[in-house]
PDB file of C-alpha atoms in Angstrom:
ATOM      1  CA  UNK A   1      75.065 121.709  28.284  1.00 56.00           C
ATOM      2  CA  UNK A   2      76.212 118.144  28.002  1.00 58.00           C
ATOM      3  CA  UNK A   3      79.569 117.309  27.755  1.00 55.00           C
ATOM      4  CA  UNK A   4      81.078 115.357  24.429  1.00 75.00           C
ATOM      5  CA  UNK A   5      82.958 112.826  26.213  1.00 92.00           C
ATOM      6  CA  UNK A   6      82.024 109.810  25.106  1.00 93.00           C
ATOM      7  CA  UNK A   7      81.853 107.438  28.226  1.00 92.00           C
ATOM      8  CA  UNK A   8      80.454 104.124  26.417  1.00 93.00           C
ATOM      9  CA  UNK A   9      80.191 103.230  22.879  1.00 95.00           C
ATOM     10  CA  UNK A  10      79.181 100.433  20.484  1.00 96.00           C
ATOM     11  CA  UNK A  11      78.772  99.954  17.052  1.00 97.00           C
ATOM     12  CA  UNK A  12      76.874  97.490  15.344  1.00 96.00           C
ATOM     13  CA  UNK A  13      76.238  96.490  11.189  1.00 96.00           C
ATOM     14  CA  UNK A  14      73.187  94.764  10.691  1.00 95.00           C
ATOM     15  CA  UNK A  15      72.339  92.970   7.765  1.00 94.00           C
ATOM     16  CA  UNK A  16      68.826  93.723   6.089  1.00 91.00           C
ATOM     17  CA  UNK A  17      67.289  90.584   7.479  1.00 90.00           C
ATOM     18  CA  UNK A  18      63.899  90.103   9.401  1.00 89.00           C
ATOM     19  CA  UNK A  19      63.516  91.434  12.812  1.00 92.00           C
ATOM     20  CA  UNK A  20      67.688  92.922  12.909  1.00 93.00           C
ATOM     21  CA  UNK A  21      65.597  96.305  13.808  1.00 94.00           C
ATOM     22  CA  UNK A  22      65.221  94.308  17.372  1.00 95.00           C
ATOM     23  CA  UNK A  23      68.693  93.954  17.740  1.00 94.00           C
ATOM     24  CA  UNK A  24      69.536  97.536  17.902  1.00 96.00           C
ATOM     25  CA  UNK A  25      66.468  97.863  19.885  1.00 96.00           C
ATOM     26  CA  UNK A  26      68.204  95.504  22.927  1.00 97.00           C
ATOM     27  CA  UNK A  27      71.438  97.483  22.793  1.00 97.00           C
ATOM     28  CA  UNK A  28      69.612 100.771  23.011  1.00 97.00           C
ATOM     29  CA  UNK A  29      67.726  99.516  25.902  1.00 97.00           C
ATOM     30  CA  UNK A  30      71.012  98.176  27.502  1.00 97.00           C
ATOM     31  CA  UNK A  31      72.991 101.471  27.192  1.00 97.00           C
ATOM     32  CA  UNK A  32      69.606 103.693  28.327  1.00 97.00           C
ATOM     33  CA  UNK A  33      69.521 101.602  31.189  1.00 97.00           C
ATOM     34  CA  UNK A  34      72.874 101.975  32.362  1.00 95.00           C
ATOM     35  CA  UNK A  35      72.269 105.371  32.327  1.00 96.00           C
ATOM     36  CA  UNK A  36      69.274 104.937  34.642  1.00 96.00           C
ATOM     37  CA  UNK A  37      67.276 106.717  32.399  1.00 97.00           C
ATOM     38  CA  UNK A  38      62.971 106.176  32.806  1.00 98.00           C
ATOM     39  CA  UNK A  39      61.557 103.562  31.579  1.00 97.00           C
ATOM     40  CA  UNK A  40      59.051 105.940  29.006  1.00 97.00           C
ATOM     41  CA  UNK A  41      62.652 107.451  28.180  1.00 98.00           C
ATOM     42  CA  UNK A  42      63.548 103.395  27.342  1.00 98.00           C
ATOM     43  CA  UNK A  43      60.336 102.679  25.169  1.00 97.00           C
ATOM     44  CA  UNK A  44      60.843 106.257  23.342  1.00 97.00           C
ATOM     45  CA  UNK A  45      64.180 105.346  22.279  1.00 98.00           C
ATOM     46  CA  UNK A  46      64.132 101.177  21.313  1.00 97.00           C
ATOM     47  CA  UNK A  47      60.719 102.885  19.412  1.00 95.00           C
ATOM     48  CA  UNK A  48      62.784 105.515  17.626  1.00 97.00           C
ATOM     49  CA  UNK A  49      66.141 103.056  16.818  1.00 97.00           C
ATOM     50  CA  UNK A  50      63.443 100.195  15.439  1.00 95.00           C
ATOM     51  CA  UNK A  51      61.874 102.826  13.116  1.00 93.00           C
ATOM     52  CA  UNK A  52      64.787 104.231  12.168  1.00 95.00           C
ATOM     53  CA  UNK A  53      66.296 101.449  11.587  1.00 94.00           C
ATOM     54  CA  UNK A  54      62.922  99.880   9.559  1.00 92.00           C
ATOM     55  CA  UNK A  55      63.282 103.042   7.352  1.00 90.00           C
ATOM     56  CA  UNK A  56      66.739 102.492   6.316  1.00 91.00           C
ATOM     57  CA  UNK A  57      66.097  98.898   5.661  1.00 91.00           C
ATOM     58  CA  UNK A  58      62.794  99.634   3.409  1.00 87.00           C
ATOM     59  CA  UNK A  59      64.186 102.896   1.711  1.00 83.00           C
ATOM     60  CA  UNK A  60      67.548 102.843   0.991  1.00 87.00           C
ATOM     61  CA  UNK A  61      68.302 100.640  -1.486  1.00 87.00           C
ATOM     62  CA  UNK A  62      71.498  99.943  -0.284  1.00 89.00           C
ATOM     63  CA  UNK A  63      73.774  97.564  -2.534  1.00 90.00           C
ATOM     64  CA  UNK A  64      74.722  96.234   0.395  1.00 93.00           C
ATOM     65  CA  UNK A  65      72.043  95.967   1.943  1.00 92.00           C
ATOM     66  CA  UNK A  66      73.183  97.051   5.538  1.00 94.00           C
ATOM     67  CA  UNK A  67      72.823  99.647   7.886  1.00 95.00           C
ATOM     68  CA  UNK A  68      75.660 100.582  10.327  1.00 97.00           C
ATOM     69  CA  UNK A  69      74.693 101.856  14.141  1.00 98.00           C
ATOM     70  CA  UNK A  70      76.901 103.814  16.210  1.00 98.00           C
ATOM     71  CA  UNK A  71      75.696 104.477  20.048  1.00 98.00           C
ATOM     72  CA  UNK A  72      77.551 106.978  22.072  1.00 97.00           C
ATOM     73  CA  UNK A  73      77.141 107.237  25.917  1.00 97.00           C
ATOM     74  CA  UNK A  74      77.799 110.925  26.388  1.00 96.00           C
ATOM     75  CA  UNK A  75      78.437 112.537  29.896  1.00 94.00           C
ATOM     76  CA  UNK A  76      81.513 114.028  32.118  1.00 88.00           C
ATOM     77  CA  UNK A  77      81.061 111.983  35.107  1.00 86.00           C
ATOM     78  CA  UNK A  78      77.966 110.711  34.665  1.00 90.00           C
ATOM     79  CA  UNK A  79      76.199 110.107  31.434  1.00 93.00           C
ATOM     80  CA  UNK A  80      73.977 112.868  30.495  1.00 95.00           C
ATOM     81  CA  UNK A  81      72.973 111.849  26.795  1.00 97.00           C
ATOM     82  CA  UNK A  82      72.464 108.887  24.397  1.00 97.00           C
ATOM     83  CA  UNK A  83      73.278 109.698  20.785  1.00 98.00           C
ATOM     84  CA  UNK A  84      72.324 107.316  18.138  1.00 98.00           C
ATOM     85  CA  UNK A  85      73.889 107.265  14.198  1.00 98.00           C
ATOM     86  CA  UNK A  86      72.176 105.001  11.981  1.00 97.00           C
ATOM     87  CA  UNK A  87      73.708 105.256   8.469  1.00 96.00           C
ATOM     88  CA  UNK A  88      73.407 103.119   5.109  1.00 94.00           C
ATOM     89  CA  UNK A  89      75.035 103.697   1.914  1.00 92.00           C
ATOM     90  CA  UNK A  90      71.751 104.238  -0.210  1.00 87.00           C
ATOM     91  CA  UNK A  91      70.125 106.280  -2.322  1.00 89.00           C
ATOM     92  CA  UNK A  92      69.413 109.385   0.028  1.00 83.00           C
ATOM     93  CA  UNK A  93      66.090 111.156  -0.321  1.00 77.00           C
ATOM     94  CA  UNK A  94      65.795 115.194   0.355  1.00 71.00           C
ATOM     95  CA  UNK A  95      64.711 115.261   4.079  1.00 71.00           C
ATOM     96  CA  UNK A  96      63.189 118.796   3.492  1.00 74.00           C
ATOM     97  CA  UNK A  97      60.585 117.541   0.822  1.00 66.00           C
ATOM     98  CA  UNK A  98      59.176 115.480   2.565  1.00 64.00           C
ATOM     99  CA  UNK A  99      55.173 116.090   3.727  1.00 61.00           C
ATOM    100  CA  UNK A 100      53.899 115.203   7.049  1.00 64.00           C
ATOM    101  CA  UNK A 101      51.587 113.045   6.221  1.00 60.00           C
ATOM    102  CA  UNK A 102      47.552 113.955   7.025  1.00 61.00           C
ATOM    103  CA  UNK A 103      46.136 111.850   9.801  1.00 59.00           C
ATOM    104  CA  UNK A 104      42.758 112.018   8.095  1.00 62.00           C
ATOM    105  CA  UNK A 105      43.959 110.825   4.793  1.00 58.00           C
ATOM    106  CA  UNK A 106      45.880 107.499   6.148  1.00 49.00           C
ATOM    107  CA  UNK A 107      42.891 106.494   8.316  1.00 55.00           C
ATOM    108  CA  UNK A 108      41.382 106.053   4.722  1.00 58.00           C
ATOM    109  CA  UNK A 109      44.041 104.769   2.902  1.00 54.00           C
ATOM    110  CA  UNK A 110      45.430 101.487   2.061  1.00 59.00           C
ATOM    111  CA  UNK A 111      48.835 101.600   3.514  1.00 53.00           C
ATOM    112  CA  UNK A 112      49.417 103.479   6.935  1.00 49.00           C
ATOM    113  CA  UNK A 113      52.864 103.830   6.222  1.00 57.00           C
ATOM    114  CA  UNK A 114      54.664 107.121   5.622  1.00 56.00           C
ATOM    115  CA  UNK A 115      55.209 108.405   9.735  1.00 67.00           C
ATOM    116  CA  UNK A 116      58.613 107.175  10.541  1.00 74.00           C
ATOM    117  CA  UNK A 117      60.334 110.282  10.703  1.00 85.00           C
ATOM    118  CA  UNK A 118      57.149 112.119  12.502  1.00 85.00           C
ATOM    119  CA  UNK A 119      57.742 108.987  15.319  1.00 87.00           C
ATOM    120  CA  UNK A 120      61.315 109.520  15.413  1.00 93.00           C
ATOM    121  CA  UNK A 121      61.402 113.673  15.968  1.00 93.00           C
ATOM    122  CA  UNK A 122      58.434 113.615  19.007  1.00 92.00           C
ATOM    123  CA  UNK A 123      60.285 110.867  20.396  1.00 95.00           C
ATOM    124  CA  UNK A 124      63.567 111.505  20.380  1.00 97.00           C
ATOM    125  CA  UNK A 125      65.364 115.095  21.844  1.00 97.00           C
ATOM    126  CA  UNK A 126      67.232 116.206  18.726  1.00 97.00           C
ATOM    127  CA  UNK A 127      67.368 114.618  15.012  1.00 96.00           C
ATOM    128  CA  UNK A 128      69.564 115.143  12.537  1.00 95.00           C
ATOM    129  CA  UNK A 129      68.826 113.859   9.083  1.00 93.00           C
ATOM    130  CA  UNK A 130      71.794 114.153   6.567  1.00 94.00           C
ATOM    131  CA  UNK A 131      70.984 112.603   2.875  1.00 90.00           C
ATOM    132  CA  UNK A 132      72.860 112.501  -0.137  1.00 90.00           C
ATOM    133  CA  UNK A 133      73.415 110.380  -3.139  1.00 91.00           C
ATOM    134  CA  UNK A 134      75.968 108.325  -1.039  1.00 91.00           C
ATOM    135  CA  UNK A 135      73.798 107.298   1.700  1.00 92.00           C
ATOM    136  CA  UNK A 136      72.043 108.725   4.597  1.00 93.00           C
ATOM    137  CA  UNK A 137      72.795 109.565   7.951  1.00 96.00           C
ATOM    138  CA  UNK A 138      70.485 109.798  11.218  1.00 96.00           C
ATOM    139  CA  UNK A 139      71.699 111.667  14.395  1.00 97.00           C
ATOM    140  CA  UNK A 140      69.208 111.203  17.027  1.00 97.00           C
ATOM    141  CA  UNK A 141      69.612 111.887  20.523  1.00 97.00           C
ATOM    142  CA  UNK A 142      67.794 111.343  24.155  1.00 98.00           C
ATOM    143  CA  UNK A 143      68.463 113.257  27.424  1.00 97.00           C
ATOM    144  CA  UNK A 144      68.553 111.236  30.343  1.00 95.00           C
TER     145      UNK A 144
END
């Protein structure tokens, strides 16, 4: 079980302006590697924040039109966890509609869009998704 304790944190509120995804991408990097974790850990979890954060930018329709990014070190005397919590103040959407979208069917289609949150949960240990009229919230965390 890993401890609560929060042993590093930072929070960040990024406009929704090119490329910002890349900015919480460099912090998650910095904190994973202070933990030490692997490098495939490292590329699972910049992946996860920058689509995360990409999905938040493109679908919440904010009014203003940012996205706020808490990390959390979490460990007793070493850190044993990275937990992310990407919110915005949007619209919300009803996590448990949604359909996984059919490989076979986007090969074919126009837009390949639509597998953010498929990236995001087989990257990432444990998501949370909470989503309401008043915004939504991603929990999302790694192991080290």
């Amino acid at each position: 079980m890993v401890d609560s304790t929060v042993m590093r944190e930072v929070t960040l509120t990024l406009p929704r302006l090119p490329d910002m995804e890349i900015a919480a991408s460099k912090t998650a990097t910095a904190l994973a590697e202070f933990m030490e974790m692997s490098s495939d850990k490292i590329a699972d979890v910049r992946m996860a924040v920058v689509e995360a954060c990409i999905n938040s930018f493109e679908h919440s329709k904010a009014d203003d039109h940012k996205v706020e990014i808490r990390f959390e070190v979490l460990g007793n005397d070493d850190p044993e966890k990275l937990q992310i919590t990407i919110r915005d103040s949007g619209v919300g959407f009803a996590p448990d509609t949604l359909v996984r979208p059919k490989i076979e069917e986007k090969l074919k289609a126009a837009s390949k869009r639509g597998w953010g949150l498929t990236i995001i949960k087989g990257l990432m240990d444990e998501v949370d998704i909470h989503s309401g009229p008043n915004g939504t919230t991603v929990v999302m965390s790694k192991l080290r």
